Coordinates of C-alpha atoms (C1' of nucleotides) in Angstrom, one line a residue:
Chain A
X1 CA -3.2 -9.9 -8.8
X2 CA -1.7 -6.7 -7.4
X3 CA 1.9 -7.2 -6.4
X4 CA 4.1 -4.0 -5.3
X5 CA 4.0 -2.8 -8.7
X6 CA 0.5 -2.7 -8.5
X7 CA 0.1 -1.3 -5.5
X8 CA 2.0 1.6 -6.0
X9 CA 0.2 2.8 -8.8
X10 CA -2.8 3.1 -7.0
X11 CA -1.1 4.8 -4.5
X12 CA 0.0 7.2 -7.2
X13 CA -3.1 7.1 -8.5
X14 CA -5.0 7.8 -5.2
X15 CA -2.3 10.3 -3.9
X16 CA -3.8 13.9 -5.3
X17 CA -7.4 13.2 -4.3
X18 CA -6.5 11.5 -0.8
X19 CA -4.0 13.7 0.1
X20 CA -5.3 16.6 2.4
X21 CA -8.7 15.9 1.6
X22 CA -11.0 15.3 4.6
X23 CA -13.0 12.1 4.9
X24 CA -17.2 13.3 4.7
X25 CA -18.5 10.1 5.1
X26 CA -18.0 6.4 4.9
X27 CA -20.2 3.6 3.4
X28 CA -19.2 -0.1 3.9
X29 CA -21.6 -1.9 2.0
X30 CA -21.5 -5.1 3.7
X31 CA -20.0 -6.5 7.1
X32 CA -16.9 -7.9 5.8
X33 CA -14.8 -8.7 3.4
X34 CA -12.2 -11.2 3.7
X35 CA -12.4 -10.1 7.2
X36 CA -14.9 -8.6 9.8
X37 CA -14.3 -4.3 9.3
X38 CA -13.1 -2.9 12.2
X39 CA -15.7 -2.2 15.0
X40 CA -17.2 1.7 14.6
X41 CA -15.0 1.5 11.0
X42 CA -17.1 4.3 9.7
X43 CA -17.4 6.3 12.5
X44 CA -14.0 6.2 13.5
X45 CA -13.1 7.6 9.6
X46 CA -15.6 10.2 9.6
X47 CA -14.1 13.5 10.1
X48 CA -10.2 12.5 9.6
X49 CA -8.2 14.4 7.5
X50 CA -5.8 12.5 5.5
X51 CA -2.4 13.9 5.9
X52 CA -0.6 11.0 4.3
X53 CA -1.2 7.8 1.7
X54 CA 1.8 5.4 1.8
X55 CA 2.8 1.5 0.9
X56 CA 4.2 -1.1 2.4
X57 CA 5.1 -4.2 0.8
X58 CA 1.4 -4.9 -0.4
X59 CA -0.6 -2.8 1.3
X60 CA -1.8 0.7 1.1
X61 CA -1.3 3.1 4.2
X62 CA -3.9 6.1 4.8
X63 CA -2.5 8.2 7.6
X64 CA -4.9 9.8 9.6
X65 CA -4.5 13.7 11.7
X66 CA -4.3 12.4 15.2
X67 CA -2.6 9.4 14.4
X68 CA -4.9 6.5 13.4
X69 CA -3.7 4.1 10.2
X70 CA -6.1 3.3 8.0
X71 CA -4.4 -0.4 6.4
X72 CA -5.6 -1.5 2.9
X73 CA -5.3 -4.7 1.2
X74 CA -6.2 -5.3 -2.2
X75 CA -6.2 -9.0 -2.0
X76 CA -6.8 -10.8 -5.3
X77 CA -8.9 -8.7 -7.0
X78 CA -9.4 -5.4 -5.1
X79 CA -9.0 -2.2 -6.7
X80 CA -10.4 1.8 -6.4
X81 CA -11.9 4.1 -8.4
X82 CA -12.5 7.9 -8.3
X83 CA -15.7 9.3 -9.1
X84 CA -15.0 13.5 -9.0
X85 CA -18.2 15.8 -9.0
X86 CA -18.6 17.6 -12.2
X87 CA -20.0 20.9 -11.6
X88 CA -19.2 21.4 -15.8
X89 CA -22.2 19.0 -16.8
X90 CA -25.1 19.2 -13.7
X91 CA -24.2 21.1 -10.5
X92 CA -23.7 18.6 -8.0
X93 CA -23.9 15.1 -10.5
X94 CA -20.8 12.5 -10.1
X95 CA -19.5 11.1 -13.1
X96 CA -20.1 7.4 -13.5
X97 CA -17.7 5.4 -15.5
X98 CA -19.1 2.4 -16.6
X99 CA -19.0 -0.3 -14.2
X100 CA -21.4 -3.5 -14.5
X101 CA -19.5 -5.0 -10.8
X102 CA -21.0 -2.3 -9.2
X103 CA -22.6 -5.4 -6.5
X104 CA -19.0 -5.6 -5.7
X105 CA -18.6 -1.8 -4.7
X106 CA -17.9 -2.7 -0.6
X107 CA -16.5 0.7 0.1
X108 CA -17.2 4.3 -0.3
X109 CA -15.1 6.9 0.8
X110 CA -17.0 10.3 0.3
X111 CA -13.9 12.9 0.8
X112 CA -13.7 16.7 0.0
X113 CA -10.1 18.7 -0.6
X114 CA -8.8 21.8 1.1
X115 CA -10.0 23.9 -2.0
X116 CA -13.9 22.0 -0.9
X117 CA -14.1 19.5 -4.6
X118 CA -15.7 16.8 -3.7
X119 CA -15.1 13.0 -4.5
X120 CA -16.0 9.4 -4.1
X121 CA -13.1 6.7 -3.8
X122 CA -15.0 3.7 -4.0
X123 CA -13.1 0.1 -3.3
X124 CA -14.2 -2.7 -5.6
X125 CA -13.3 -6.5 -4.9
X126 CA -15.4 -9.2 -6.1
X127 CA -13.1 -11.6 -4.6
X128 CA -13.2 -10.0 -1.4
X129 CA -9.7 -11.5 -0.5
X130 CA -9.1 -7.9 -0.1
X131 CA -9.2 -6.4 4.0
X132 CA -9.0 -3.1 5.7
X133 CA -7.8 -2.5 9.5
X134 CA -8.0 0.4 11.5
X135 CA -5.6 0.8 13.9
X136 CA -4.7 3.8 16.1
X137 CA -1.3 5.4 16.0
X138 CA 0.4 3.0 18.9
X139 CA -0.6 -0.3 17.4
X140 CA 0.3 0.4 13.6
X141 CA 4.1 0.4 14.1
X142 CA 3.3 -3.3 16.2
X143 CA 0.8 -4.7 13.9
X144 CA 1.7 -8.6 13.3
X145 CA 0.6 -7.9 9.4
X146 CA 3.5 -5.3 9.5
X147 CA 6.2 -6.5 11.7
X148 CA 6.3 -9.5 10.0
X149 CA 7.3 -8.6 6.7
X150 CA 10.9 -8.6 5.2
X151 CA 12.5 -4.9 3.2
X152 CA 10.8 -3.1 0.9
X153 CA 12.7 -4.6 -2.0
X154 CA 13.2 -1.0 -3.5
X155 CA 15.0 0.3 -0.3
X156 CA 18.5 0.8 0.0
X157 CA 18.7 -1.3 3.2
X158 CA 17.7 -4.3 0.8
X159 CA 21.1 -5.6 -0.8
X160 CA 22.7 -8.6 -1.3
X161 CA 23.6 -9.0 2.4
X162 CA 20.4 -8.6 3.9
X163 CA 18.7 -11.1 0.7
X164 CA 21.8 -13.6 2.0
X165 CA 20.5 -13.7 5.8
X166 CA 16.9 -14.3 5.1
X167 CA 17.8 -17.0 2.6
X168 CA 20.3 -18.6 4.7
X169 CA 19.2 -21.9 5.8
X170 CA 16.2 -22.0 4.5
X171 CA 15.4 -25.4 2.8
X172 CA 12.5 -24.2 0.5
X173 CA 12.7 -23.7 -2.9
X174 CA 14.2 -20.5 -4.2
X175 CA 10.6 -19.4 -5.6
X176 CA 8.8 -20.7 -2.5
X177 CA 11.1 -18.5 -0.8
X178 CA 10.8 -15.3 -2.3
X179 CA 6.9 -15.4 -2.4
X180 CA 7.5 -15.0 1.1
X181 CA 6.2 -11.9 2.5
X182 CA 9.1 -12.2 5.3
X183 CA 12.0 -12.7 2.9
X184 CA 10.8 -9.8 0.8
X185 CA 7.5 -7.5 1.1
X186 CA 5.9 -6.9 -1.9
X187 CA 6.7 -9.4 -4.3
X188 CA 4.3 -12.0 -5.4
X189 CA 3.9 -15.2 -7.7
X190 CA 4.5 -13.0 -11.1
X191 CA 7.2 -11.0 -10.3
X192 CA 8.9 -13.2 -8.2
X193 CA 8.8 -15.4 -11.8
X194 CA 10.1 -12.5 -13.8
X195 CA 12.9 -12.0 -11.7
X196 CA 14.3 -15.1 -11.1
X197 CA 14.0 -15.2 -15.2
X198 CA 15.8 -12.1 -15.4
X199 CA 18.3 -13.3 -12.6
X200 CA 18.7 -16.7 -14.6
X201 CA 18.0 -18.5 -11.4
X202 CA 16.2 -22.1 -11.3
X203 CA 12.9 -21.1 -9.1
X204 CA 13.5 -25.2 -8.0
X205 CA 17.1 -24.3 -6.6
X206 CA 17.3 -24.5 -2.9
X207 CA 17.2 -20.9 -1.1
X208 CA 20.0 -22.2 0.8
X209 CA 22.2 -22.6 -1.9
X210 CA 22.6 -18.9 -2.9
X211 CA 24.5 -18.6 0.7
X212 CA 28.0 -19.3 1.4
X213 CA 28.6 -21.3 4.5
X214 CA 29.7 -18.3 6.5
X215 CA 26.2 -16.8 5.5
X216 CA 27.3 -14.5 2.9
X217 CA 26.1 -13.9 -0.1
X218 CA 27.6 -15.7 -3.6
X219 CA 27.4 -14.2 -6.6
X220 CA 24.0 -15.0 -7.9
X221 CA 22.3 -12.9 -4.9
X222 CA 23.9 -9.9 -6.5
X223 CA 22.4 -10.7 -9.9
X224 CA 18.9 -11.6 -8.4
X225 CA 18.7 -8.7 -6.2
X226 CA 19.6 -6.0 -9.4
X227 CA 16.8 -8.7 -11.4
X228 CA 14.0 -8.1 -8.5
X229 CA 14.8 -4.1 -8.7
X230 CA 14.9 -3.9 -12.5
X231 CA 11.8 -6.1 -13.0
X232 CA 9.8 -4.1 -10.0
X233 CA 11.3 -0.5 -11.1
X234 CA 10.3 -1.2 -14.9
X235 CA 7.0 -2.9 -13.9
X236 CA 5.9 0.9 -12.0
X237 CA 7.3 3.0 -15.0
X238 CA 4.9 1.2 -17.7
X239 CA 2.4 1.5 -15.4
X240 CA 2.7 5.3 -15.3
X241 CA 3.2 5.7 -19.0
X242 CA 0.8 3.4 -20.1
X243 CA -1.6 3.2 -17.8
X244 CA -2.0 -0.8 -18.1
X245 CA -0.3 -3.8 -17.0
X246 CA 3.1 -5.6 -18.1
X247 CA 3.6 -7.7 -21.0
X248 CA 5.5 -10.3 -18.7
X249 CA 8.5 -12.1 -20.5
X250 CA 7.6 -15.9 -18.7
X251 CA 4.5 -15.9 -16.9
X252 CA 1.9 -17.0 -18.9
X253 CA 4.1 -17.9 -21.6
X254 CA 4.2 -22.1 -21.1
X255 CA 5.7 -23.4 -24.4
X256 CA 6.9 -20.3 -25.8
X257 CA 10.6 -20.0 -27.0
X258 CA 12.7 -18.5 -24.3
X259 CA 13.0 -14.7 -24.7
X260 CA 16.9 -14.7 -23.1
X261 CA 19.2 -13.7 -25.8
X262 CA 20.8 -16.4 -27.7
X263 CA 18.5 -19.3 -25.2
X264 CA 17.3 -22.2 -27.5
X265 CA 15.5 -23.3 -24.7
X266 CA 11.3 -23.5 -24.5
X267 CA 9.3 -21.9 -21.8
X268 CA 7.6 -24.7 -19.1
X269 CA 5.3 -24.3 -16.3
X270 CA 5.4 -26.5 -12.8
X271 CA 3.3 -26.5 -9.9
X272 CA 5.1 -24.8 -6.7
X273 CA 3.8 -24.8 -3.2
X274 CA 0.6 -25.0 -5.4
X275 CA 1.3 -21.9 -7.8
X276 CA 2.0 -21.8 -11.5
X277 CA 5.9 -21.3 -11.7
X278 CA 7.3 -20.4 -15.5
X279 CA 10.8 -20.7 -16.3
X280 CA 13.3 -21.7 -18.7
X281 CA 15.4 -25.0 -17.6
X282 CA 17.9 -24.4 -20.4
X283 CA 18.9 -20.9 -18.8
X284 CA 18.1 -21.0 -15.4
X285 CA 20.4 -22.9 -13.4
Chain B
dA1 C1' 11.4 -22.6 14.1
dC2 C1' 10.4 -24.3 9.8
dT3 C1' 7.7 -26.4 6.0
dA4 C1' 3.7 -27.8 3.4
dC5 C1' -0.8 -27.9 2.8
dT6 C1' -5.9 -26.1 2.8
dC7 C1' -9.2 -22.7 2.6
dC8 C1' -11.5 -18.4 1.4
dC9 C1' -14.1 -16.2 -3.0
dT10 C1' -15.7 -15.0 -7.8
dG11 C1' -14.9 -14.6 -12.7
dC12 C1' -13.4 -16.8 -16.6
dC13 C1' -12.7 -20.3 -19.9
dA14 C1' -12.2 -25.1 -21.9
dG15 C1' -14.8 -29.0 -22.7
dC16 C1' -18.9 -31.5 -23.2
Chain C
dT1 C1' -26.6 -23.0 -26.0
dG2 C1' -25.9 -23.9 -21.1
dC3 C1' -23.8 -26.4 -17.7
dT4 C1' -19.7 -28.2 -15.0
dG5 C1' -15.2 -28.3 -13.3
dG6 C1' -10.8 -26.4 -12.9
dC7 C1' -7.9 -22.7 -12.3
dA8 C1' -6.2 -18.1 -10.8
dG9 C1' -3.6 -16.4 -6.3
dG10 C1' -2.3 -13.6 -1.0
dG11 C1' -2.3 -14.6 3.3
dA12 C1' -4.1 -16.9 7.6
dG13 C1' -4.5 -21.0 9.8
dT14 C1' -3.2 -25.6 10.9
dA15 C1' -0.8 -30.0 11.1
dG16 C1' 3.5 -32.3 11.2

DNA sequence: ACTACTCCCTGCCAGC
DNA sequence: TGCTGGCAGGGAGTAG
């Protein structure tokens, strides 16, 4: 379930191989995954020379020379690997870690650096909720799956105000709303959880009601947009020094006392615009 | 415009 | 032990 966090790491991750490196050749293994690749996909990688790897929201942007965008996302259950020749061992031989889902290897990326080492970045998804578009350097800025989504919640230009407008109005459920790709990009069932744990925010409360009547922000938008910032900027940091995933304080923790200091109250889950939502209803108001 | 619901897909796990 | 059914969730599509 990548979220932001997530996603970022594997940029991080895929960053020093991808970066400069020229694409040799492209293998997709099968015609689609959650949707049809692009026409010529293969064709139109070979050749490119990476010159940037970035992230919006969810998804992973691989910036071609000449200007095509290469958009990634990882879907449910998408993720990559590097396999780097080891010249150490047998001249030539790639390094296989141990992988019994390779049937669910869809995409291999055969690249070489500057200095001419040569590597495999190989995109796993046995979901296949996961989806790549190709789109040349005019269409990327205009692309519906781009436009349409709300600040990067770790930008400046996402503060209480902006939070304020895109919840005004808005009759959903706090939670429902922040799931929302065009309230926020990035955030997703988990985290949007965590934070309005951290934010001691009911996830049933009304969007609505976090916004004066002059469309302004109360209070509690302050607190939830520090929470989502703290919960995301934390989440990325373990990643990095750990190299695994979060212990989360609520998710996944139905019946659990309540980890808030000095709470009583006992963890519960519901059922939200058909997602498991965890939260405390003694401290969350 | 807004909201709510369904579907896609596979792996995993509880229950029988 | 093996089978079944339910659940997990991001985003697109659709109905109201």
């Amino acid at each position: 379930m990548p979220e932001l966090p997530e996603v970022e790491t594997v940029r991080r991750g895929l960053q020093p191989v991808l970066e400069g490196a020229r694409i040799v050749r492209v293998e997709a293994r099968r015609p689609d995954l959650r949707f049809p690749f692009p026409v010529k996909f293969a064709q139109r990688l070979t050749g490119k020379t990476i010159t940037a790897l970035g992230r919006r929201a969810k998804y992973l942007t691989m910036h071609m020379d000449g200007g095509p965008v290469l958009i990634c996302h990882l879907g449910m259950s998408g993720s990559f690997r590097i396999e780097t020749a080891d010249d150490s061992e047998t001249p030539g031989a790639f390094h296989h870690e141990r992988s019994k889902d390779a049937k669910h290897d869809h995409v291999v990326f055969h690249v070489s650096s500057q200095a001419g080492a040569r590597s495999r970045v190989i995109f796993n998804d046995p979901r296949r909720f996961g989806f790549m578009l190709l789109l040349k350097a005019d269409e990327h800025a205009k692309h519906k799956s781009l436009t349409r989504l709300g600040p990067e919640p770790l930008d400046e230009a996402f503060d209480a105000r902006a939070l304020a407008t895109a919840l005004a109005r808005r009759k959903t459920s706090l939670k429902t709303a922040l799931a929302d790709q065009r309230v926020v990009g990035g955030l997703g069932n988990i985290y949007v959880v965590e934070a309005l744990h951290r934010a001691r925010l009911s996830p049933k409360r009304r969007a609505s009601t976090l916004v004066t009547s002059s469309g302004g922000p109360r209070p509690a938008v302050y607190e939830l947009v520090d929470a989502i910032g703290d919960v995301l900027k934390e989440a990325i940091a373990r990643q990095r020094r750990t190299g695994k995933g979060n212990p989360f304080r609520v998710y996944d923790h139905e019946g659990e006392p309540c980890p808030t200091r000095g709470c009583r109250g006992t963890i519960r889950r519901i059922i939200q615009a058909g997602r498991s939502t965890y939260y405390c209803p003694v401290c969350q108001r």
